[in-house]
Short mmCIF file of C-alpha atoms and ligand atoms in Angstrom, two decimals:
data_model
loop_
_atom_site.label_atom_id
_atom_site.label_comp_id
_atom_site.label_asym_id
_atom_site.label_seq_id
_atom_site.Cartn_x
_atom_site.Cartn_y
_atom_site.Cartn_z
CA MET A 3 267.49 198.22 -18.85
CA SER A 4 265.25 196.11 -16.52
CA GLY A 5 265.05 192.39 -15.77
CA PRO A 6 264.66 189.85 -13.16
CA ILE A 7 266.25 190.71 -9.75
CA ARG A 8 269.45 189.44 -9.01
CA LEU A 9 270.83 187.47 -5.91
CA ASP A 10 274.45 187.55 -4.84
CA ASP A 11 274.42 184.87 -2.02
CA THR A 12 278.45 184.34 -2.37
CA TRP A 13 279.47 186.47 0.53
CA ALA A 14 276.63 184.63 3.02
CA LEU A 15 276.85 181.23 2.26
CA ASP A 16 280.48 180.69 2.23
CA ARG A 17 280.32 179.39 5.69
CA LEU A 18 277.69 176.94 5.06
CA ASP A 19 277.88 173.27 3.82
CA ALA A 20 277.25 172.66 0.07
CA LYS A 21 275.17 169.55 0.93
CA GLN A 22 272.90 171.65 3.34
CA ILE A 23 272.47 174.35 0.50
CA ASP A 24 271.48 171.36 -1.95
CA ARG A 25 269.07 169.80 0.82
CA GLY A 26 267.56 173.46 0.81
CA ILE A 27 267.22 174.06 -2.74
CA THR A 28 265.52 170.45 -2.77
CA GLU A 29 263.18 171.55 -0.12
CA ALA A 30 262.53 174.76 -1.59
CA ALA A 31 261.48 173.36 -5.07
CA LEU A 32 258.98 171.04 -3.14
CA GLN A 33 257.53 173.86 -1.37
CA LEU A 34 257.55 176.22 -4.85
CA GLN A 35 255.63 173.63 -6.35
CA LEU A 36 253.10 173.08 -3.57
CA LEU A 37 252.50 177.00 -4.04
CA ILE A 38 252.26 176.96 -7.92
CA ASP A 39 249.56 173.81 -7.51
CA ARG A 40 247.83 176.05 -4.82
CA LYS A 41 248.24 173.01 -2.26
CA GLY A 42 249.85 174.56 0.43
CA ALA A 43 248.46 176.08 3.68
CA GLY A 44 246.23 179.33 2.80
CA SER A 45 246.05 178.34 -0.42
CA GLU A 46 242.60 180.27 -0.79
CA TYR A 47 244.59 183.90 -0.45
CA THR A 48 247.03 183.13 -3.30
CA GLY A 49 245.34 184.92 -6.11
CA TRP A 50 248.26 187.54 -5.99
CA LEU A 51 250.43 184.79 -7.93
CA ASN A 52 248.53 185.54 -11.12
CA LEU A 53 247.50 189.42 -10.94
CA PRO A 54 250.53 190.02 -13.05
CA VAL A 55 248.77 187.90 -16.36
CA ASP A 56 245.30 187.81 -15.20
CA THR A 57 244.32 191.64 -14.40
CA PRO A 58 241.84 192.40 -17.39
CA ASP A 59 242.39 195.26 -19.40
CA SER A 60 239.12 196.80 -18.51
CA VAL A 61 240.30 196.97 -15.09
CA VAL A 62 243.69 198.53 -15.62
CA ASP A 63 241.62 201.01 -18.16
CA ARG A 64 238.83 201.93 -15.35
CA ILE A 65 241.88 202.65 -12.98
CA GLU A 66 243.31 204.94 -15.51
CA HIS A 67 240.46 206.64 -16.10
CA VAL A 68 239.37 207.03 -12.22
CA ALA A 69 242.90 208.38 -11.89
CA ALA A 70 242.70 211.03 -14.50
CA VAL A 71 239.37 211.92 -13.15
CA LEU A 72 241.10 212.38 -9.58
CA ARG A 73 243.89 214.21 -11.03
CA GLU A 74 241.39 216.71 -12.76
CA GLN A 75 239.35 217.75 -10.11
CA SER A 76 241.99 217.76 -6.89
CA ASP A 77 245.34 219.30 -6.14
CA THR A 78 245.62 216.66 -3.31
CA VAL A 79 244.71 213.21 -3.15
CA VAL A 80 244.59 211.77 0.32
CA VAL A 81 245.32 207.78 0.31
CA CYS A 82 243.57 206.31 3.66
CA GLY A 83 244.82 203.35 4.53
CA ILE A 84 247.16 200.83 6.88
CA GLY A 85 249.52 197.70 6.68
CA GLY A 86 248.94 196.01 3.10
CA SER A 87 246.19 198.63 2.26
CA TYR A 88 248.64 201.55 2.90
CA LEU A 89 252.56 200.03 2.59
CA GLY A 90 253.01 198.92 -1.07
CA ALA A 91 251.64 202.24 -2.40
CA ARG A 92 254.03 204.31 -0.54
CA ALA A 93 256.70 202.26 -1.39
CA GLY A 94 255.99 202.45 -5.18
CA LEU A 95 255.49 206.45 -4.81
CA GLU A 96 258.34 206.75 -3.30
CA PHE A 97 260.69 204.54 -5.10
CA LEU A 98 259.12 205.90 -8.46
CA ALA A 99 259.29 209.72 -7.46
CA GLY A 100 261.63 210.66 -10.05
CA VAL A 101 260.99 208.27 -13.02
CA PRO A 102 260.56 210.20 -16.31
CA SER A 103 256.62 209.33 -16.81
CA ARG A 104 255.99 211.19 -13.60
CA LEU A 105 258.50 214.29 -14.24
CA GLN A 106 256.90 214.75 -17.81
CA THR A 107 253.24 215.15 -16.19
CA ASP A 108 252.72 218.57 -15.44
CA SER A 109 250.62 219.60 -12.21
CA LEU A 110 250.43 216.08 -10.54
CA PRO A 111 248.44 216.59 -7.05
CA ASP A 112 250.35 215.56 -3.91
CA ILE A 113 249.60 212.49 -2.77
CA LEU A 114 249.32 212.24 1.07
CA PHE A 115 248.70 209.25 3.32
CA ALA A 116 246.60 209.13 6.11
CA GLY A 117 244.48 206.50 8.26
CA ASN A 118 247.77 204.63 9.03
CA SER A 119 248.09 205.79 12.74
CA LEU A 120 245.51 206.84 15.98
CA SER A 121 248.01 210.22 16.32
CA SER A 122 246.02 213.04 16.97
CA TRP A 123 249.24 215.23 15.71
CA GLN A 124 249.35 213.67 12.33
CA LEU A 125 245.90 213.87 11.69
CA ARG A 126 246.04 217.49 12.76
CA LYS A 127 248.74 218.52 10.71
CA LEU A 128 247.13 216.63 7.37
CA LEU A 129 243.83 218.84 8.28
CA HIS A 130 245.94 222.23 8.52
CA ARG A 131 247.69 221.26 4.90
CA LEU A 132 244.15 220.54 3.46
CA GLU A 133 242.78 223.95 4.03
CA GLY A 134 242.18 225.45 0.71
CA ARG A 135 243.21 222.50 -1.06
CA ARG A 136 241.02 221.20 -3.63
CA PHE A 137 241.42 217.54 -2.19
CA SER A 138 239.91 213.78 -2.62
CA ILE A 139 239.72 210.77 -0.99
CA VAL A 140 240.66 207.01 -1.75
CA VAL A 141 239.91 204.92 1.11
CA ILE A 142 241.56 201.43 1.08
CA SER A 143 240.14 198.78 3.55
CA LYS A 144 239.74 195.39 2.75
CA SER A 145 237.87 194.53 5.69
CA GLY A 146 236.33 197.87 5.64
CA THR A 147 236.35 198.10 9.75
CA THR A 148 239.81 198.90 10.26
CA LEU A 149 239.66 201.31 13.22
CA GLU A 150 242.71 203.47 11.93
CA THR A 151 241.24 203.85 8.78
CA ALA A 152 237.88 204.24 9.43
CA VAL A 153 238.48 206.77 12.04
CA ALA A 154 240.39 209.00 9.76
CA PHE A 155 238.24 208.74 6.77
CA HIS A 156 235.07 209.56 9.17
CA ILE A 157 237.04 212.57 9.75
CA LEU A 158 238.41 213.69 6.38
CA ARG A 159 235.01 212.95 4.84
CA THR A 160 233.06 215.19 6.90
CA GLU A 161 235.89 217.78 6.37
CA LEU A 162 235.21 216.98 2.70
CA ILE A 163 231.12 217.56 2.98
CA ARG A 164 231.65 220.24 5.02
CA ARG A 165 233.81 222.13 2.44
CA PHE A 166 232.21 220.99 -0.78
CA GLY A 167 228.55 219.61 0.57
CA THR A 168 227.45 216.00 0.18
CA GLY A 169 227.12 216.14 -3.61
CA GLU A 170 230.58 217.08 -4.48
CA ALA A 171 232.21 215.32 -1.65
CA ARG A 172 230.35 212.20 -2.81
CA ALA A 173 232.83 212.24 -6.16
CA ARG A 174 235.47 213.16 -4.55
CA ILE A 175 235.95 209.72 -2.76
CA VAL A 176 236.90 206.76 -4.23
CA ALA A 177 236.59 203.18 -2.01
CA ILE A 178 238.66 200.16 -2.43
CA THR A 179 237.59 197.29 -0.46
CA ASP A 180 235.62 193.86 -0.41
CA SER A 181 232.72 193.42 -3.15
CA GLU A 182 230.50 192.38 -0.67
CA TYR A 183 231.18 192.75 2.66
CA GLY A 184 232.11 195.07 5.64
CA THR A 185 231.37 198.53 6.58
CA LEU A 186 232.95 200.23 3.98
CA ARG A 187 231.26 198.82 1.37
CA SER A 188 228.06 198.95 3.19
CA LEU A 189 228.65 202.91 3.09
CA ALA A 190 230.20 202.81 -0.58
CA ARG A 191 226.95 201.37 -1.48
CA ASP A 192 224.65 203.72 0.32
CA GLU A 193 226.46 206.68 -0.68
CA GLY A 194 226.99 205.42 -4.48
CA LEU A 195 230.52 206.09 -4.48
CA VAL A 196 233.06 205.00 -7.21
CA THR A 197 234.77 201.86 -5.98
CA PHE A 198 237.04 199.07 -6.98
CA ASP A 199 237.17 195.65 -5.70
CA LEU A 200 239.88 193.89 -4.08
CA PRO A 201 239.94 190.36 -5.17
CA ARG A 202 239.28 187.78 -2.21
CA ASP A 203 241.93 185.44 -2.66
CA VAL A 204 244.50 188.51 -2.25
CA GLY A 205 245.60 189.35 1.43
CA GLY A 206 246.37 192.79 2.35
CA ARG A 207 250.18 192.11 1.93
CA TYR A 208 249.99 190.84 -1.41
CA SER A 209 247.89 193.42 -2.69
CA VAL A 210 249.99 195.87 -4.17
CA LEU A 211 249.55 194.98 -7.90
CA THR A 212 245.36 195.17 -7.08
CA PRO A 213 243.56 198.82 -7.10
CA VAL A 214 244.85 198.89 -3.89
CA GLY A 215 248.59 200.42 -5.38
CA LEU A 216 247.63 200.41 -9.16
CA LEU A 217 244.87 203.36 -8.31
CA PRO A 218 247.71 205.87 -6.34
CA PHE A 219 250.34 204.89 -8.74
CA ALA A 220 247.92 205.97 -11.73
CA ILE A 221 247.14 209.09 -9.88
CA ALA A 222 250.84 209.75 -9.75
CA SER A 223 250.84 209.20 -13.49
CA LEU A 224 253.01 206.14 -13.13
CA ASP A 225 252.98 203.62 -16.17
CA ILE A 226 251.00 201.02 -14.45
CA ARG A 227 250.91 198.44 -17.50
CA SER A 228 254.65 198.56 -17.44
CA MET A 229 254.42 197.78 -13.72
CA LEU A 230 252.31 194.64 -14.36
CA GLN A 231 254.36 193.75 -17.21
CA GLY A 232 257.39 193.53 -14.90
CA ALA A 233 256.03 191.45 -12.21
CA ALA A 234 254.40 189.21 -15.52
CA GLU A 235 258.57 188.95 -16.68
CA GLN A 236 259.35 187.99 -12.81
CA ARG A 237 256.55 185.61 -12.57
CA THR A 238 257.84 183.77 -15.51
CA THR A 239 261.29 183.84 -13.87
CA SER A 240 260.59 183.04 -10.50
CA LEU A 241 257.91 180.28 -10.72
CA GLY A 242 259.41 178.92 -14.35
CA SER A 243 263.23 178.85 -14.08
CA PRO A 244 265.06 175.83 -13.21
CA VAL A 245 265.74 175.91 -9.24
CA ALA A 246 269.64 175.63 -10.06
CA THR A 247 269.34 178.99 -11.56
CA ASN A 248 266.40 180.20 -9.91
CA ASP A 249 267.38 183.58 -7.74
CA THR A 250 263.74 183.83 -5.88
CA VAL A 251 264.23 180.10 -4.72
CA HIS A 252 268.07 180.85 -3.79
CA TYR A 253 266.98 183.69 -1.67
CA ALA A 254 264.61 181.70 0.26
CA VAL A 255 266.65 178.86 1.17
CA ALA A 256 269.52 181.10 1.96
CA ARG A 257 267.22 182.80 4.42
CA ARG A 258 266.15 179.56 5.75
CA LEU A 259 269.97 178.01 6.08
CA LEU A 260 271.03 181.31 7.85
CA ASN A 261 267.95 181.10 10.30
CA THR A 262 268.79 177.52 11.21
CA SER A 263 272.35 178.68 11.34
CA GLY A 264 271.22 180.92 14.46
CA LYS A 265 270.40 184.14 13.03
CA ASN A 266 267.09 185.35 13.59
CA ILE A 267 267.22 188.97 12.39
CA GLU A 268 267.45 189.88 8.52
CA LEU A 269 268.75 193.61 8.24
CA LEU A 270 267.11 195.03 4.71
CA ALA A 271 269.79 197.70 3.84
CA CYS A 272 269.40 200.04 0.96
CA PHE A 273 272.01 202.58 -0.05
CA GLU A 274 269.32 204.86 -1.64
CA PRO A 275 266.69 206.59 0.25
CA CYS A 276 264.15 206.07 -2.56
CA LEU A 277 263.90 202.58 -1.17
CA HIS A 278 263.04 203.21 2.46
CA PHE A 279 259.62 202.33 2.05
CA VAL A 280 260.14 199.43 -0.18
CA GLY A 281 262.16 198.48 3.49
CA GLU A 282 258.82 199.34 5.25
CA TRP A 283 256.63 197.09 2.78
CA TRP A 284 258.93 194.35 3.06
CA LYS A 285 258.86 194.14 7.05
CA GLN A 286 255.45 194.05 6.72
CA LEU A 287 255.21 191.14 3.70
CA PHE A 288 257.89 188.84 5.95
CA GLY A 289 256.95 189.96 9.58
CA GLU A 290 253.33 189.29 9.32
CA SER A 291 253.49 186.24 7.16
CA GLU A 292 256.51 184.66 8.87
CA GLY A 293 256.17 185.36 12.80
CA LYS A 294 254.03 182.36 14.06
CA GLY A 295 254.08 179.87 16.22
CA GLY A 296 257.00 181.06 17.66
CA LYS A 297 259.18 181.22 14.64
CA GLY A 298 260.63 183.47 11.70
CA ILE A 299 263.44 185.75 10.98
CA PHE A 300 262.67 189.22 12.65
CA PRO A 301 262.59 191.65 9.74
CA ALA A 302 264.38 195.17 10.27
CA SER A 303 265.23 197.35 7.66
CA ALA A 304 268.34 200.06 7.64
CA GLU A 305 269.06 203.40 5.27
CA PHE A 306 272.84 203.39 4.64
CA THR A 307 275.28 205.41 4.79
CA THR A 308 273.06 207.41 6.98
CA ASP A 309 272.14 204.09 9.60
CA LEU A 310 276.17 203.13 9.51
CA HIS A 311 276.26 206.16 11.79
CA SER A 312 274.16 204.75 14.21
CA LEU A 313 273.82 201.14 13.66
CA GLY A 314 276.65 200.03 11.98
CA GLN A 315 278.96 199.61 15.13
CA PHE A 316 275.85 197.04 16.35
CA VAL A 317 275.83 195.31 12.96
CA GLN A 318 279.86 195.52 13.18
CA GLU A 319 280.34 193.79 16.61
CA GLY A 320 276.92 193.44 18.45
CA THR A 321 275.12 190.31 19.23
CA PRO A 322 275.70 187.89 16.42
CA THR A 323 272.18 187.11 15.35
CA LEU A 324 271.91 189.20 12.30
CA PHE A 325 272.40 189.03 8.85
CA GLU A 326 272.33 191.58 6.22
CA THR A 327 270.29 191.84 2.88
CA VAL A 328 271.68 194.88 1.07
CA LEU A 329 269.21 195.61 -1.91
CA ASP A 330 271.02 198.10 -4.64
CA VAL A 331 269.56 199.84 -7.06
CA PRO A 332 271.34 202.25 -9.75
CA ALA A 333 270.94 206.00 -8.57
CA PRO A 334 268.66 207.13 -11.58
CA VAL A 335 270.68 210.45 -11.51
CA ASP A 336 274.22 211.22 -10.40
CA VAL A 337 276.12 214.26 -9.06
CA PRO A 338 279.25 215.03 -10.17
CA PHE A 339 282.04 216.25 -7.82
CA VAL A 340 284.47 218.52 -8.97
CA CYS A 341 287.57 219.47 -6.86
CA ASP A 342 290.95 221.46 -7.33
CA SER A 343 294.15 219.87 -6.20
CA ASP A 344 294.73 222.54 -4.36
CA SER A 345 291.36 222.55 -2.24
CA SER A 346 291.60 223.43 1.44
CA ASP A 347 289.10 220.73 2.33
CA GLY A 348 291.28 217.93 1.51
CA LEU A 349 289.05 216.22 -0.76
CA ALA A 350 291.35 216.54 -3.99
CA TYR A 351 291.54 212.82 -4.31
CA LEU A 352 287.83 212.58 -5.14
CA ASN A 353 288.15 215.00 -8.16
CA GLY A 354 286.16 213.44 -11.31
CA ARG A 355 284.32 211.18 -8.93
CA SER A 356 280.37 211.10 -9.07
CA LEU A 357 278.64 210.64 -5.68
CA SER A 358 277.17 207.43 -7.21
CA ALA A 359 280.96 206.13 -7.61
CA MET A 360 281.59 207.24 -3.32
CA ASN A 361 277.96 205.30 -2.92
CA HIS A 362 279.11 202.39 -4.48
CA ASP A 363 282.62 201.95 -3.10
CA ALA A 364 280.76 202.69 0.80
CA ARG A 365 278.68 199.87 -0.40
CA ILE A 366 281.67 197.48 -1.18
CA GLY A 367 283.59 198.65 1.88
CA THR A 368 280.37 197.93 4.03
CA LEU A 369 280.30 194.58 2.35
CA LEU A 370 283.65 193.70 3.35
CA ALA A 371 283.61 195.01 6.78
CA HIS A 372 280.58 193.54 7.84
CA HIS A 373 281.47 189.85 6.20
CA ASP A 374 284.92 190.29 8.25
CA GLY A 375 282.48 190.76 11.40
CA GLY A 376 280.88 187.49 11.07
CA VAL A 377 277.91 188.71 9.55
CA PRO A 378 276.27 186.86 6.43
CA VAL A 379 275.37 189.58 3.57
CA LEU A 380 272.93 188.87 0.97
CA GLN A 381 272.92 191.23 -2.37
CA LEU A 382 269.83 191.60 -4.35
CA THR A 383 269.85 194.32 -7.25
CA VAL A 384 266.99 195.95 -8.56
CA PRO A 385 268.28 196.68 -12.37
CA ASP A 386 266.93 200.24 -12.43
CA VAL A 387 264.40 202.73 -10.77
CA SER A 388 261.56 202.05 -13.20
CA GLU A 389 257.84 200.82 -13.00
CA ARG A 390 259.00 197.33 -14.50
CA SER A 391 261.41 197.02 -11.60
CA PHE A 392 259.26 197.71 -8.92
CA GLY A 393 256.94 195.48 -10.31
CA ALA A 394 259.38 192.55 -10.86
CA ALA A 395 260.56 193.34 -6.97
CA VAL A 396 257.20 192.87 -5.77
CA TYR A 397 256.85 189.77 -7.46
CA PHE A 398 260.19 188.80 -6.42
CA PHE A 399 259.79 189.33 -2.73
CA GLU A 400 256.19 188.11 -2.43
CA VAL A 401 257.09 184.49 -4.10
CA ALA A 402 260.50 184.05 -1.89
CA CYS A 403 258.29 184.86 1.22
CA ALA A 404 255.74 182.32 0.30
CA ILE A 405 258.11 179.69 -0.05
CA GLY A 406 260.07 180.94 3.18
CA GLY A 407 256.83 180.68 4.98
CA TYR A 408 256.30 177.21 3.68
CA MET A 409 259.52 175.92 4.43
CA LEU A 410 258.99 177.13 7.85
CA GLY A 411 255.89 174.88 7.89
CA ILE A 412 253.49 177.88 8.86
CA ASN A 413 250.79 179.19 6.85
CA PRO A 414 252.12 182.84 4.94
CA PHE A 415 248.73 184.05 4.63
CA ASP A 416 247.34 184.58 7.37
CA GLN A 417 247.81 187.25 10.46
CA PRO A 418 245.99 185.40 13.66
CA GLY A 419 248.17 187.87 16.03
CA VAL A 420 247.41 191.02 14.49
CA GLU A 421 244.06 190.30 16.26
CA ALA A 422 245.08 190.53 19.45
CA TYR A 423 245.66 194.20 20.31
CA LYS A 424 242.44 194.62 18.37
CA ARG A 425 240.31 192.76 20.68
CA ASN A 426 242.15 194.47 23.72
CA MET A 427 241.74 198.00 22.11
CA PHE A 428 237.81 197.38 21.32
CA ALA A 429 237.31 195.97 24.59
CA LEU A 430 239.06 199.39 26.04
CA LEU A 431 236.99 201.34 23.69
CA ALA A 432 233.49 199.74 24.91
CA LYS A 433 233.04 198.86 21.05
CA PRO A 434 229.39 197.26 21.68
CA GLY A 435 229.80 193.40 22.00
CA THR A 436 233.34 193.42 23.88
CA GLU A 437 231.68 193.58 27.59
CA VAL A 438 232.92 190.57 28.82
CA GLU A 439 236.75 191.18 27.42
CA ALA A 440 236.57 194.78 28.90
CA ALA A 441 235.65 193.79 32.25
CA ASP A 442 238.78 190.65 32.42
CA ILE A 443 241.20 193.69 31.11
CA HIS A 444 239.67 196.37 33.52
CA SER A 445 240.56 194.01 36.46
CA ARG A 446 243.57 193.30 35.33
CA LEU A 447 244.74 196.98 34.50
CA ALA A 448 243.54 197.38 38.39
CA LYS A 449 246.16 195.04 39.97
CA HIS A 450 248.95 197.00 38.26
CA ASN A 451 247.55 200.58 39.91
O1 PA5 B 510 248.29 192.34 5.27
C1 PA5 B 510 246.80 192.44 5.92
O2 PA5 B 510 246.18 191.57 5.49
C2 PA5 B 510 246.90 193.39 6.67
O3 PA5 B 510 248.06 194.07 7.33
C3 PA5 B 510 246.05 194.26 6.55
O4 PA5 B 510 246.30 195.01 5.32
C4 PA5 B 510 245.72 196.09 7.39
O5 PA5 B 510 245.85 195.38 8.66
C5 PA5 B 510 244.72 196.24 7.09
O6 PA5 B 510 243.45 195.58 6.86
P1 PA5 B 510 242.04 195.88 6.06
O7 PA5 B 510 242.62 196.34 4.62
O8 PA5 B 510 241.17 195.35 6.14
O9 PA5 B 510 241.72 197.53 6.82
#
């Protein structure tokens, strides 16, 4: 099937004034043009706009070649990264775990993740799982200096060298980083590692369609050409459709209008667990892009129907500060339900209905209930579980996020706030050069003891 991502905003905007909506669309159209013309804030980081059409075949060929080598030599590949250097790859791998191209390939390596926390327990479990495994590492860090990733990579690389020796360990590491700068680039240069460059004009959370996502996807035998094609098709729709019928623009407008009407939390809800990590990726994209200058919508996510039994009560009747965006995708497989008319479990009325049909009715029932509870509900439909649709969804959200950021009057491509915790952490860890901050922090902490 495939095709562009579809928006239904009728269950959200029915309480808003038509003139307000028209004004919002006019404003969003201006911001979209600013983005396309690369004249908005942070335009030096808008290289992602053209990735689906500008990524040379030679780069895709090389990604597929390196992926094939890693598949051949490994039963496990550890992808080491955090934030934008992690979430997109994980989102795509979990979403596409059941697609035919993957299922048809024999003996794919397990893909595990590291470097996305400083948890000893998590790393210990990973090292335990790697015992006796022929593993390789893909380390991803644009800056090349992120502590979580650098520390995990150091430990995993040490283990790789201990197990396979320096020479073979080298052949089992691929580094994805800046083409020139950063500790990871210098290390890769010194060690002669296989590397991929991260384009300078693409920020971490917009990088899933670079080798950051494409290499892990190719290792999993996913069709990355089809993914880029889906993104390219969505690019034509998102950047080129008239604003009156442009769902990407309308999603950005709906969010903005709901925000100005007092809704400052967006709950991205899905009814298929394969979308769980798409939600995690989406939270970073919108949270890190919009949350600046005291503005932005707080992005939260939930997995229904599971979370209807935990968060559902709050959504229905709690503080009325949130709106919901339901991200829907048809289940790639279905489970029929057969039940005799005299079955003692009382489920005979469901005989002949499939689980997907039940999930569908649960979704519609939730939509009606939450709307009745005063919660505006946007609905986004991903046409199917396929590489093409994943590429399209990534592109759709990236453009909507950029337009939304511009409508808020902020730069959606930087993340100055993330640096604050790092400064404190490095000072506490006595990183050379942080002595002044460390003295200040210790005197502040002393007042609390
Ligand atoms: O979107 C971003 O820029 C961040 O989330 C980064 O991706 C994250 O902090 C990891 O940075 P790096 O790739 O430099 O290790």
